mmCIF file of C-alpha atoms and ligand atoms in Angstrom:
data_model
loop_
_atom_site.group_PDB
_atom_site.id
_atom_site.type_symbol
_atom_site.label_atom_id
_atom_site.label_comp_id
_atom_site.label_asym_id
_atom_site.label_seq_id
_atom_site.Cartn_x
_atom_site.Cartn_y
_atom_site.Cartn_z
ATOM 1 C CA UNK K 1 114.901 75.771 104.065
ATOM 2 C CA UNK K 2 115.042 72.260 105.469
ATOM 3 C CA UNK K 3 112.682 72.950 108.363
ATOM 4 C CA UNK K 4 110.234 75.563 109.618
ATOM 5 C CA UNK K 5 111.933 78.139 112.034
ATOM 6 C CA UNK K 6 109.155 77.162 114.568
ATOM 7 C CA UNK K 7 106.960 74.225 114.857
ATOM 8 C CA UNK K 8 103.413 74.257 113.525
ATOM 9 C CA UNK K 9 100.477 71.985 114.472
ATOM 10 C CA UNK K 10 97.897 70.448 112.169
ATOM 11 C CA UNK K 11 95.406 72.975 113.588
ATOM 12 C CA UNK K 12 95.165 75.806 116.040
ATOM 13 C CA UNK K 13 93.052 78.455 117.341
ATOM 14 C CA UNK K 14 92.872 82.094 116.124
ATOM 15 C CA UNK K 15 92.409 84.559 119.045
ATOM 16 C CA UNK K 16 92.088 88.238 118.363
ATOM 17 C CA UNK K 17 91.780 91.275 120.568
ATOM 18 C CA UNK K 18 87.911 91.185 120.375
ATOM 19 C CA UNK K 19 88.014 87.697 121.805
ATOM 20 C CA UNK K 20 90.222 88.850 124.562
ATOM 21 C CA UNK K 21 88.068 91.725 125.464
ATOM 22 C CA UNK K 22 84.882 89.707 125.396
ATOM 23 C CA UNK K 23 86.400 87.257 127.956
ATOM 24 C CA UNK K 24 87.907 90.063 130.105
ATOM 25 C CA UNK K 25 84.543 91.783 130.234
ATOM 26 C CA UNK K 26 82.868 88.681 131.750
ATOM 27 C CA UNK K 27 85.778 88.231 134.187
ATOM 28 C CA UNK K 28 84.975 91.792 135.465
ATOM 29 C CA UNK K 29 81.302 91.123 135.725
ATOM 30 C CA UNK K 30 79.254 89.526 138.515
ATOM 31 C CA UNK K 31 78.710 86.204 136.826
ATOM 32 C CA UNK K 32 81.589 83.870 135.750
ATOM 33 C CA UNK K 33 78.836 81.151 135.253
ATOM 34 C CA UNK K 34 75.204 80.939 135.001
ATOM 35 C CA UNK K 35 74.896 84.522 133.963
ATOM 36 C CA UNK K 36 73.363 85.594 130.649
ATOM 37 C CA UNK K 37 76.278 85.164 128.297
ATOM 38 C CA UNK K 38 75.612 81.416 128.048
ATOM 39 C CA UNK K 39 72.206 82.211 126.660
ATOM 40 C CA UNK K 40 73.583 84.716 124.240
ATOM 41 C CA UNK K 41 76.075 82.306 122.767
ATOM 42 C CA UNK K 42 73.387 79.543 122.454
ATOM 43 C CA UNK K 43 71.126 82.039 120.635
ATOM 44 C CA UNK K 44 73.758 83.066 118.249
ATOM 45 C CA UNK K 45 74.684 79.479 117.709
ATOM 46 C CA UNK K 46 70.962 78.604 116.902
ATOM 47 C CA UNK K 47 70.949 81.510 114.370
ATOM 48 C CA UNK K 48 74.154 80.508 112.640
ATOM 49 C CA UNK K 49 73.157 76.822 112.254
ATOM 50 C CA UNK K 50 69.466 77.366 111.854
ATOM 51 C CA UNK K 51 68.287 75.192 114.655
ATOM 52 C CA UNK K 52 65.637 75.880 117.313
ATOM 53 C CA UNK K 53 67.628 75.089 120.436
ATOM 54 C CA UNK K 54 71.285 75.085 121.428
ATOM 55 C CA UNK K 55 72.535 73.679 124.795
ATOM 56 C CA UNK K 56 76.240 74.756 125.391
ATOM 57 C CA UNK K 57 78.280 72.498 127.591
ATOM 58 C CA UNK K 58 81.743 71.922 128.728
ATOM 59 C CA UNK K 59 82.743 69.589 125.919
ATOM 60 C CA UNK K 60 81.497 67.760 122.781
ATOM 61 C CA UNK K 61 82.041 64.618 124.719
ATOM 62 C CA UNK K 62 79.506 65.865 127.350
ATOM 63 C CA UNK K 63 77.220 67.006 124.487
ATOM 64 C CA UNK K 64 77.362 63.384 123.040
ATOM 65 C CA UNK K 65 76.660 61.875 126.389
ATOM 66 C CA UNK K 66 73.617 64.128 127.042
ATOM 67 C CA UNK K 67 72.331 63.354 123.519
ATOM 68 C CA UNK K 68 72.337 59.778 124.171
ATOM 69 C CA UNK K 69 70.647 60.266 127.464
ATOM 70 C CA UNK K 70 67.785 62.303 126.072
ATOM 71 C CA UNK K 71 67.251 59.960 123.325
ATOM 72 C CA UNK K 72 66.709 57.215 126.030
ATOM 73 C CA UNK K 73 69.944 55.210 125.309
ATOM 74 C CA UNK K 74 70.359 52.762 128.163
ATOM 75 C CA UNK K 75 71.348 49.070 129.082
ATOM 76 C CA UNK K 76 70.216 46.609 126.492
ATOM 77 C CA UNK K 77 70.437 49.286 123.649
ATOM 78 C CA UNK K 78 72.815 49.227 120.768
ATOM 79 C CA UNK K 79 74.344 52.378 119.243
ATOM 80 C CA UNK K 80 76.231 52.326 115.982
ATOM 81 C CA UNK K 81 78.834 54.899 114.791
ATOM 82 C CA UNK K 82 81.740 55.217 112.502
ATOM 83 C CA UNK K 83 84.984 53.551 113.257
ATOM 84 C CA UNK K 84 86.925 56.512 111.758
ATOM 85 C CA UNK K 85 86.287 58.792 114.540
ATOM 86 C CA UNK K 86 87.555 60.020 117.955
ATOM 87 C CA UNK K 87 86.791 57.622 120.772
ATOM 88 C CA UNK K 88 84.169 59.983 122.192
ATOM 89 C CA UNK K 89 81.763 59.200 119.336
ATOM 90 C CA UNK K 90 81.461 55.701 120.656
ATOM 91 C CA UNK K 91 82.229 56.189 124.422
ATOM 92 C CA UNK K 92 79.074 58.225 124.909
ATOM 93 C CA UNK K 93 76.903 55.143 124.290
ATOM 94 C CA UNK K 94 78.975 53.022 126.857
ATOM 95 C CA UNK K 95 78.498 55.818 129.548
ATOM 96 C CA UNK K 96 74.804 55.036 129.196
ATOM 97 C CA UNK K 97 75.286 51.346 129.710
ATOM 98 C CA UNK K 98 74.476 50.569 125.953
ATOM 99 C CA UNK K 99 76.444 48.503 123.564
ATOM 100 C CA UNK K 100 78.526 49.835 120.599
ATOM 101 C CA UNK K 101 78.952 48.694 117.128
ATOM 102 C CA UNK K 102 80.338 50.333 113.983
ATOM 103 C CA UNK K 103 79.389 50.920 110.271
ATOM 104 C CA UNK K 104 82.457 51.040 107.927
ATOM 105 C CA UNK K 105 83.334 54.000 105.771
ATOM 106 C CA UNK K 106 83.366 54.746 102.136
ATOM 107 C CA UNK K 107 87.010 55.287 101.072
ATOM 108 C CA UNK K 108 86.712 58.543 99.056
ATOM 109 C CA UNK K 109 85.258 60.694 101.796
ATOM 110 C CA UNK K 110 86.062 58.523 104.779
ATOM 111 C CA UNK K 111 82.517 59.052 106.168
ATOM 112 C CA UNK K 112 79.952 56.220 107.013
ATOM 113 C CA UNK K 113 79.010 54.403 103.968
ATOM 114 C CA UNK K 114 75.320 54.342 103.192
ATOM 115 C CA UNK K 115 75.461 51.066 101.316
ATOM 116 C CA UNK K 116 77.076 49.338 104.173
ATOM 117 C CA UNK K 117 74.658 50.848 106.622
ATOM 118 C CA UNK K 118 71.754 49.572 104.462
ATOM 119 C CA UNK K 119 73.165 45.997 104.532
ATOM 120 C CA UNK K 120 73.901 46.107 108.175
ATOM 121 C CA UNK K 121 70.371 47.547 108.962
ATOM 122 C CA UNK K 122 68.729 44.714 107.113
ATOM 123 C CA UNK K 123 70.709 42.016 108.738
ATOM 124 C CA UNK K 124 70.247 43.579 112.192
ATOM 125 C CA UNK K 125 66.448 43.892 111.654
ATOM 126 C CA UNK K 126 66.333 40.083 110.875
ATOM 127 C CA UNK K 127 68.180 39.327 114.050
ATOM 128 C CA UNK K 128 66.129 41.803 116.114
ATOM 129 C CA UNK K 129 69.374 43.762 117.046
ATOM 130 C CA UNK K 130 68.515 47.144 115.377
ATOM 131 C CA UNK K 131 70.369 49.989 117.012
ATOM 132 C CA UNK K 132 68.413 52.617 118.938
ATOM 133 C CA UNK K 133 70.768 55.438 117.829
ATOM 134 C CA UNK K 134 73.041 56.029 114.929
ATOM 135 C CA UNK K 135 75.913 58.452 115.563
ATOM 136 C CA UNK K 136 76.980 59.904 112.161
ATOM 137 C CA UNK K 137 80.389 61.654 112.173
ATOM 138 C CA UNK K 138 81.076 64.415 109.571
ATOM 139 C CA UNK K 139 84.728 63.532 109.099
ATOM 140 C CA UNK K 140 87.117 66.471 108.424
ATOM 141 C CA UNK K 141 84.125 68.818 108.189
ATOM 142 C CA UNK K 142 82.521 67.232 105.343
ATOM 143 C CA UNK K 143 78.983 66.156 105.863
ATOM 144 C CA UNK K 144 78.196 62.507 105.529
ATOM 145 C CA UNK K 145 75.599 61.461 102.917
ATOM 146 C CA UNK K 146 72.749 62.516 105.340
ATOM 147 C CA UNK K 147 70.050 62.138 102.674
ATOM 148 C CA UNK K 148 70.609 58.409 102.248
ATOM 149 C CA UNK K 149 71.485 57.923 105.789
ATOM 150 C CA UNK K 150 68.511 59.553 107.237
ATOM 151 C CA UNK K 151 66.081 57.648 104.775
ATOM 152 C CA UNK K 152 67.646 54.375 105.895
ATOM 153 C CA UNK K 153 67.639 55.150 109.696
ATOM 154 C CA UNK K 154 63.941 56.413 109.536
ATOM 155 C CA UNK K 155 62.912 53.330 107.786
ATOM 156 C CA UNK K 156 64.005 51.287 110.767
ATOM 157 C CA UNK K 157 62.962 53.873 113.392
ATOM 158 C CA UNK K 158 66.522 54.435 114.328
ATOM 159 C CA UNK K 159 67.395 57.924 115.793
ATOM 160 C CA UNK K 160 70.178 60.007 114.438
ATOM 161 C CA UNK K 161 72.786 62.134 116.305
ATOM 162 C CA UNK K 162 75.207 63.927 113.996
ATOM 163 C CA UNK K 163 78.662 64.257 115.558
ATOM 164 C CA UNK K 164 79.424 67.365 113.901
ATOM 165 C CA UNK K 165 82.471 68.145 115.987
ATOM 166 C CA UNK K 166 84.376 68.881 112.855
ATOM 167 C CA UNK K 167 81.707 70.528 110.850
ATOM 168 C CA UNK K 168 80.332 73.728 112.471
ATOM 169 C CA UNK K 169 80.370 76.193 109.506
ATOM 170 C CA UNK K 170 79.987 73.330 106.992
ATOM 171 C CA UNK K 171 76.922 73.079 104.593
ATOM 172 C CA UNK K 172 74.986 70.202 103.059
ATOM 173 C CA UNK K 173 72.543 70.728 100.257
ATOM 174 C CA UNK K 174 72.673 74.418 100.731
ATOM 175 C CA UNK K 175 71.837 74.372 104.396
ATOM 176 C CA UNK K 176 74.031 74.742 107.438
ATOM 177 C CA UNK K 177 75.291 71.388 109.084
ATOM 178 C CA UNK K 178 73.419 71.270 112.457
ATOM 179 C CA UNK K 179 70.056 72.390 111.245
ATOM 180 C CA UNK K 180 68.803 68.932 112.153
ATOM 181 C CA UNK K 181 66.553 68.614 109.094
ATOM 182 C CA UNK K 182 67.916 65.157 108.621
ATOM 183 C CA UNK K 183 68.662 64.182 112.146
ATOM 184 C CA UNK K 184 67.406 64.355 115.759
ATOM 185 C CA UNK K 185 70.378 66.237 117.428
ATOM 186 C CA UNK K 186 73.709 67.547 116.231
ATOM 187 C CA UNK K 187 76.779 68.018 118.418
ATOM 188 C CA UNK K 188 79.704 70.451 118.005
ATOM 189 C CA UNK K 189 83.107 70.647 119.732
ATOM 190 C CA UNK K 190 84.960 73.964 120.507
ATOM 191 C CA UNK K 191 88.202 72.457 121.421
ATOM 192 C CA UNK K 192 91.084 74.866 120.093
ATOM 193 C CA UNK K 193 91.881 72.694 117.064
ATOM 194 C CA UNK K 194 88.226 72.793 116.006
ATOM 195 C CA UNK K 195 86.528 75.422 113.919
ATOM 196 C CA UNK K 196 85.894 77.913 116.725
ATOM 197 C CA UNK K 197 86.860 77.543 120.212
ATOM 198 C CA UNK K 198 85.869 78.203 123.835
ATOM 199 C CA UNK K 199 88.995 76.534 125.228
ATOM 200 C CA UNK K 200 87.155 73.391 126.207
ATOM 201 C CA UNK K 201 83.536 73.315 125.187
ATOM 202 C CA UNK K 202 80.776 71.872 123.034
ATOM 203 C CA UNK K 203 77.105 72.175 122.296
ATOM 204 C CA UNK K 204 74.249 70.214 121.157
ATOM 205 C CA UNK K 205 71.486 71.534 118.982
ATOM 206 C CA UNK K 206 67.939 70.185 118.176
ATOM 207 C CA UNK K 207 64.733 71.309 116.861
ATOM 208 C CA UNK K 208 62.817 69.214 119.501
ATOM 209 C CA UNK K 209 61.536 71.178 122.497
ATOM 210 C CA UNK K 210 61.305 68.183 124.929
ATOM 211 C CA UNK K 211 64.794 66.962 124.185
ATOM 212 C CA UNK K 212 66.213 70.523 124.586
ATOM 213 C CA UNK K 213 64.587 70.681 127.955
ATOM 214 C CA UNK K 214 65.755 67.434 129.119
ATOM 215 C CA UNK K 215 69.322 68.250 127.937
ATOM 216 C CA UNK K 216 69.241 71.561 129.872
ATOM 217 C CA UNK K 217 68.099 69.739 133.005
ATOM 218 C CA UNK K 218 70.680 66.971 132.670
ATOM 219 C CA UNK K 219 73.380 69.567 132.303
ATOM 220 C CA UNK K 220 72.680 70.874 135.647
ATOM 221 C CA UNK K 221 72.335 67.746 137.923
ATOM 222 C CA UNK K 222 68.745 66.830 136.687
ATOM 223 C CA UNK K 223 67.411 69.805 138.703
ATOM 224 C CA UNK K 224 64.604 71.945 137.723
ATOM 225 C CA UNK K 225 63.656 75.343 139.111
ATOM 226 C CA UNK K 226 60.340 75.837 137.008
ATOM 227 C CA UNK K 227 57.231 75.634 139.131
ATOM 228 C CA UNK K 228 55.119 74.073 136.457
ATOM 229 C CA UNK K 229 57.331 70.987 136.569
ATOM 230 C CA UNK K 230 57.437 70.591 140.363
ATOM 231 C CA UNK K 231 56.258 67.248 141.748
ATOM 232 C CA UNK K 232 55.618 68.910 145.124
ATOM 233 C CA UNK K 233 54.433 72.493 144.329
ATOM 234 C CA UNK K 234 52.448 73.039 147.377
ATOM 235 C CA UNK K 235 53.543 75.912 149.851
ATOM 236 C CA UNK K 236 57.163 75.894 148.691
ATOM 237 C CA UNK K 237 59.195 79.145 148.942
ATOM 238 C CA UNK K 238 61.527 80.697 146.328
ATOM 239 C CA UNK K 239 64.441 78.448 147.587
ATOM 240 C CA UNK K 240 62.822 75.415 146.274
ATOM 241 C CA UNK K 241 64.038 73.310 143.346
ATOM 242 C CA UNK K 242 63.651 69.653 142.584
ATOM 243 C CA UNK K 243 65.929 66.971 141.241
ATOM 244 C CA UNK K 244 64.037 64.674 138.898
ATOM 245 C CA UNK K 245 66.788 62.667 137.114
ATOM 246 C CA UNK K 246 70.567 61.724 137.857
ATOM 247 C CA UNK K 247 72.088 64.595 135.912
ATOM 248 C CA UNK K 248 75.643 65.959 135.760
ATOM 249 C CA UNK K 249 77.317 69.227 136.050
ATOM 250 C CA UNK K 250 78.266 69.923 132.283
ATOM 251 C CA UNK K 251 77.902 73.673 132.180
ATOM 252 C CA UNK K 252 80.019 75.922 130.139
ATOM 253 C CA UNK K 253 81.263 79.024 131.990
ATOM 254 C CA UNK K 254 80.091 82.436 130.879
ATOM 255 C CA UNK K 255 83.619 83.625 130.000
ATOM 256 C CA UNK K 256 83.965 80.618 127.726
ATOM 257 C CA UNK K 257 80.586 81.356 126.192
ATOM 258 C CA UNK K 258 81.906 85.013 125.665
ATOM 259 C CA UNK K 259 84.798 83.490 123.788
ATOM 260 C CA UNK K 260 82.567 81.396 121.621
ATOM 261 C CA UNK K 261 80.181 84.276 120.972
ATOM 262 C CA UNK K 262 83.161 86.488 119.743
ATOM 263 C CA UNK K 263 84.601 83.560 117.674
ATOM 264 C CA UNK K 264 81.317 82.708 116.052
ATOM 265 C CA UNK K 265 81.412 86.124 114.308
ATOM 266 C CA UNK K 266 84.270 85.123 112.383
ATOM 267 C CA UNK K 267 83.014 81.506 111.625
ATOM 268 C CA UNK K 268 82.449 82.254 107.988
ATOM 269 C CA UNK K 269 85.878 83.970 107.685
ATOM 270 C CA UNK K 270 87.464 80.781 109.202
ATOM 271 C CA UNK K 271 85.691 78.424 106.747
ATOM 272 C CA UNK K 272 86.528 80.453 103.783
ATOM 273 C CA UNK K 273 90.296 80.670 104.709
ATOM 274 C CA UNK K 274 90.391 76.842 105.353
ATOM 275 C CA UNK K 275 88.684 76.267 101.922
ATOM 276 C CA UNK K 276 91.268 78.465 100.333
ATOM 277 C CA UNK K 277 94.067 76.446 101.920
ATOM 278 C CA UNK K 278 92.430 73.223 100.909
ATOM 279 C CA UNK K 279 92.111 74.348 97.273
ATOM 280 C CA UNK K 280 95.824 75.142 97.257
ATOM 281 C CA UNK K 281 96.604 71.677 98.514
ATOM 282 C CA UNK K 282 94.281 70.128 96.192
ATOM 283 C CA UNK K 283 96.060 71.847 93.166
ATOM 284 C CA UNK K 284 99.506 70.965 94.433
ATOM 285 C CA UNK K 285 98.638 67.203 94.872
ATOM 286 C CA UNK K 286 96.529 66.878 91.735
ATOM 287 C CA UNK K 287 98.913 65.223 89.481
ATOM 288 C CA UNK K 288 100.853 63.163 92.076
ATOM 289 C CA UNK K 289 100.465 59.795 93.686
ATOM 290 C CA UNK K 290 99.087 61.533 96.720
ATOM 291 C CA UNK K 291 95.420 60.913 97.266
ATOM 292 C CA UNK K 292 93.148 63.374 98.968
ATOM 293 C CA UNK K 293 89.443 63.154 100.300
ATOM 294 C CA UNK K 294 86.610 63.936 97.920
ATOM 295 C CA UNK K 295 84.068 66.698 98.855
ATOM 296 C CA UNK K 296 80.824 65.863 97.124
ATOM 297 C CA UNK K 297 79.047 68.513 95.182
ATOM 298 C CA UNK K 298 76.225 68.614 97.768
ATOM 299 C CA UNK K 299 78.685 69.698 100.464
ATOM 300 C CA UNK K 300 80.727 72.729 101.635
ATOM 301 C CA UNK K 301 83.382 71.334 104.005
ATOM 302 C CA UNK K 302 84.422 73.306 106.855
ATOM 303 C CA UNK K 303 87.846 71.701 106.360
ATOM 304 C CA UNK K 304 88.633 70.985 110.096
ATOM 305 C CA UNK K 305 91.263 68.610 108.656
ATOM 306 C CA UNK K 306 93.039 68.130 105.508
ATOM 307 C CA UNK K 307 94.117 64.541 104.943
ATOM 308 C CA UNK K 308 96.560 63.194 102.505
ATOM 309 C CA UNK K 309 96.773 59.522 101.816
ATOM 310 C CA UNK K 310 100.185 57.789 100.948
ATOM 311 C CA UNK K 311 101.181 54.187 100.337
ATOM 312 C CA UNK K 312 100.621 52.406 103.741
ATOM 313 C CA UNK K 313 104.220 51.120 103.683
ATOM 314 C CA UNK K 314 105.601 54.612 103.277
ATOM 315 C CA UNK K 315 103.274 56.387 105.743
ATOM 316 C CA UNK K 316 105.491 56.088 108.845
ATOM 317 C CA UNK K 317 108.480 57.444 107.003
ATOM 318 C CA UNK K 318 106.679 60.511 105.520
ATOM 319 C CA UNK K 319 105.056 61.241 108.866
ATOM 320 C CA UNK K 320 108.474 61.122 110.573
ATOM 321 C CA UNK K 321 110.063 63.324 107.856
ATOM 322 C CA UNK K 322 107.346 65.948 108.218
ATOM 323 C CA UNK K 323 107.641 65.902 112.014
ATOM 324 C CA UNK K 324 111.368 66.366 111.626
ATOM 325 C CA UNK K 325 110.752 69.435 109.542
ATOM 326 C CA UNK K 326 108.718 70.954 112.481
ATOM 327 C CA UNK K 327 105.367 70.214 110.686
ATOM 328 C CA UNK K 328 103.057 68.981 113.237
ATOM 329 C CA UNK K 329 101.323 66.388 111.277
ATOM 330 C CA UNK K 330 98.826 63.857 112.844
ATOM 331 C CA UNK K 331 96.738 60.880 112.075
ATOM 332 C CA UNK K 332 93.030 60.928 112.164
ATOM 333 C CA UNK K 333 91.885 58.340 113.262
ATOM 334 C CA UNK K 334 93.070 55.092 114.682
ATOM 335 C CA UNK K 335 89.790 53.024 114.178
ATOM 336 C CA UNK K 336 87.999 53.086 117.491
ATOM 337 C CA UNK K 337 87.394 49.298 117.407
ATOM 338 C CA UNK K 338 91.195 48.736 117.434
ATOM 339 C CA UNK K 339 91.687 50.475 120.645
ATOM 340 C CA UNK K 340 92.647 48.072 123.351
ATOM 341 C CA UNK K 341 89.643 49.027 125.396
ATOM 342 C CA UNK K 342 87.387 48.134 122.447
ATOM 343 C CA UNK K 343 89.183 44.963 121.519
ATOM 344 C CA UNK K 344 88.264 43.690 125.155
ATOM 345 C CA UNK K 345 84.714 43.887 123.848
ATOM 346 C CA UNK K 346 85.433 41.427 121.109
ATOM 347 C CA UNK K 347 86.415 43.788 118.096
ATOM 348 C CA UNK K 348 89.546 42.957 116.222
ATOM 349 C CA UNK K 349 91.665 43.523 113.192
ATOM 350 C CA UNK K 350 89.758 43.067 109.873
ATOM 351 C CA UNK K 351 86.340 43.981 111.497
ATOM 352 C CA UNK K 352 86.108 47.225 109.514
ATOM 353 C CA UNK K 353 88.636 46.835 106.727
ATOM 354 C CA UNK K 354 87.974 50.150 104.917
ATOM 355 C CA UNK K 355 88.541 52.205 108.030
ATOM 356 C CA UNK K 356 91.645 50.132 108.826
ATOM 357 C CA UNK K 357 93.010 50.630 105.217
ATOM 358 C CA UNK K 358 92.241 54.249 105.291
ATOM 359 C CA UNK K 359 93.983 54.615 108.712
ATOM 360 C CA UNK K 360 97.146 52.963 107.375
ATOM 361 C CA UNK K 361 97.566 55.565 104.608
ATOM 362 C CA UNK K 362 96.235 58.777 106.300
ATOM 363 C CA UNK K 363 98.281 61.836 107.448
ATOM 364 C CA UNK K 364 96.596 65.126 108.465
ATOM 365 C CA UNK K 365 98.606 67.938 107.244
ATOM 366 C CA UNK K 366 98.310 71.642 108.672
ATOM 367 C CA UNK K 367 95.216 73.595 108.068
ATOM 368 C CA UNK K 368 94.040 76.441 110.206
ATOM 369 C CA UNK K 369 93.181 80.178 109.830
ATOM 370 C CA UNK K 370 96.701 81.570 110.494
ATOM 371 C CA UNK K 371 98.682 79.195 108.380
ATOM 372 C CA UNK K 372 100.660 81.562 106.177
ATOM 373 C CA UNK K 373 101.257 81.007 102.462
ATOM 374 C CA UNK K 374 104.906 80.517 103.037
ATOM 375 C CA UNK K 375 104.295 77.815 105.662
ATOM 376 C CA UNK K 376 101.844 76.134 103.327
ATOM 377 C CA UNK K 377 104.224 76.236 100.477
ATOM 378 C CA UNK K 378 106.932 74.604 102.580
ATOM 379 C CA UNK K 379 104.471 71.919 103.789
ATOM 380 C CA UNK K 380 103.681 71.094 100.173
ATOM 381 C CA UNK K 381 107.224 70.998 99.003
ATOM 382 C CA UNK K 382 108.205 68.682 102.080
ATOM 383 C CA UNK K 383 105.310 66.496 101.258
ATOM 384 C CA UNK K 384 106.200 66.200 97.675
ATOM 385 C CA UNK K 385 109.918 65.646 98.448
ATOM 386 C CA UNK K 386 109.076 62.812 100.920
ATOM 387 C CA UNK K 387 106.602 61.092 98.645
ATOM 388 C CA UNK K 388 108.449 61.690 95.306
HETATM 389 C C1 PLP C 1 86.948 66.476 119.015
HETATM 390 C C2 PLP C 1 85.935 65.547 118.814
HETATM 391 C C3 PLP C 1 85.022 65.039 119.772
HETATM 392 C C4 PLP C 1 85.226 65.403 121.270
HETATM 393 O O1 PLP C 1 85.303 66.805 121.458
HETATM 394 P P1 PLP C 1 85.699 67.475 122.883
HETATM 395 O O2 PLP C 1 85.004 68.838 122.854
HETATM 396 O O3 PLP C 1 87.112 67.423 122.928
HETATM 397 O O4 PLP C 1 84.996 66.557 123.911
HETATM 398 C C5 PLP C 1 84.150 64.132 119.533
HETATM 399 N N1 PLP C 1 83.914 63.773 118.352
HETATM 400 C C6 PLP C 1 84.757 63.995 117.387
HETATM 401 C C7 PLP C 1 84.577 63.563 116.005
HETATM 402 C C8 PLP C 1 85.930 64.932 117.614
HETATM 403 O O5 PLP C 1 86.627 65.337 116.628
#
């Protein structure tokens, strides 16, 4: 076999008949949005990640934006994140009028490097340019070193958002990613390539009652319908509501929430299968020049991505060869600061060398629940053939 009979991607959703039934049930009901299914999904999400509050929204991008808003990010503020991420991890700060900067990665996990964070915080403190918020990305589903990162950020009174878009279902120090024990807010994505899906969708979770309340309000135009909060409570009828802030319409529909609720029941199954696939790749590449990412002992990765690293001068050729064999490989990520939009802000090549080096070598190969053993074996043999 020289190519797969049908193309496969690097990731894809798994939809079963329970998922379909759950969505259809909502479609036949009275409420397509703003019914009770959204709340049920949020409750289930809280349970599964062990957080107090979950606010489901129409994307992780929206969840990141709301998270920055409730933490008070605005003009004059600085937000730091990892350059090895999707642009949304940085864009959310710009939506709020803040400035963005980056903390480079540690090469073995491709996550934010605590040592570099420590140095950068010390320098920023001296210059009186500390960030208000640090957005930590759990790349590929493997938690960043939150113990170290949290200790450093707290020292300087910097708030932490976990961009856990890759990592729902992952664990760190025995606890679920998203329990916010070492952060203020965590964000998940439910895009179809991610761990569980709602089509488009995302959520933020937090243990803070006030931020949760604010995020719920901002999700619906900044409007409140709760009498206790009214500025003008006198003699108002039941129609009355008040807008207190410039919010957005970031709601998730109830049929999406139904899909999420149904998917969430299989989250552990998904994580387990992805770990099985990852282990088979690990074994196959163990005694070859192909490098893979390290998963620290403290961590159970949800394995949203499986990344191989090949010599930079060979990457384009290997990538092309895999695509020609119908293997839908991808590259995660083009460092955010190298995007033309960010270069206009003054960033350039060489600013975050570790992320740039990592990017020049990385290829994400297929990992998803329904990837068959035969398909995976074919991927392995093609990778070995192209790199051998
Ligand atoms: C997918 C992703 C996002 C954006 O998620 P959407 O739900 O598509 O908005 C943000 N950050 C990271 C790290 C992601 O991988």
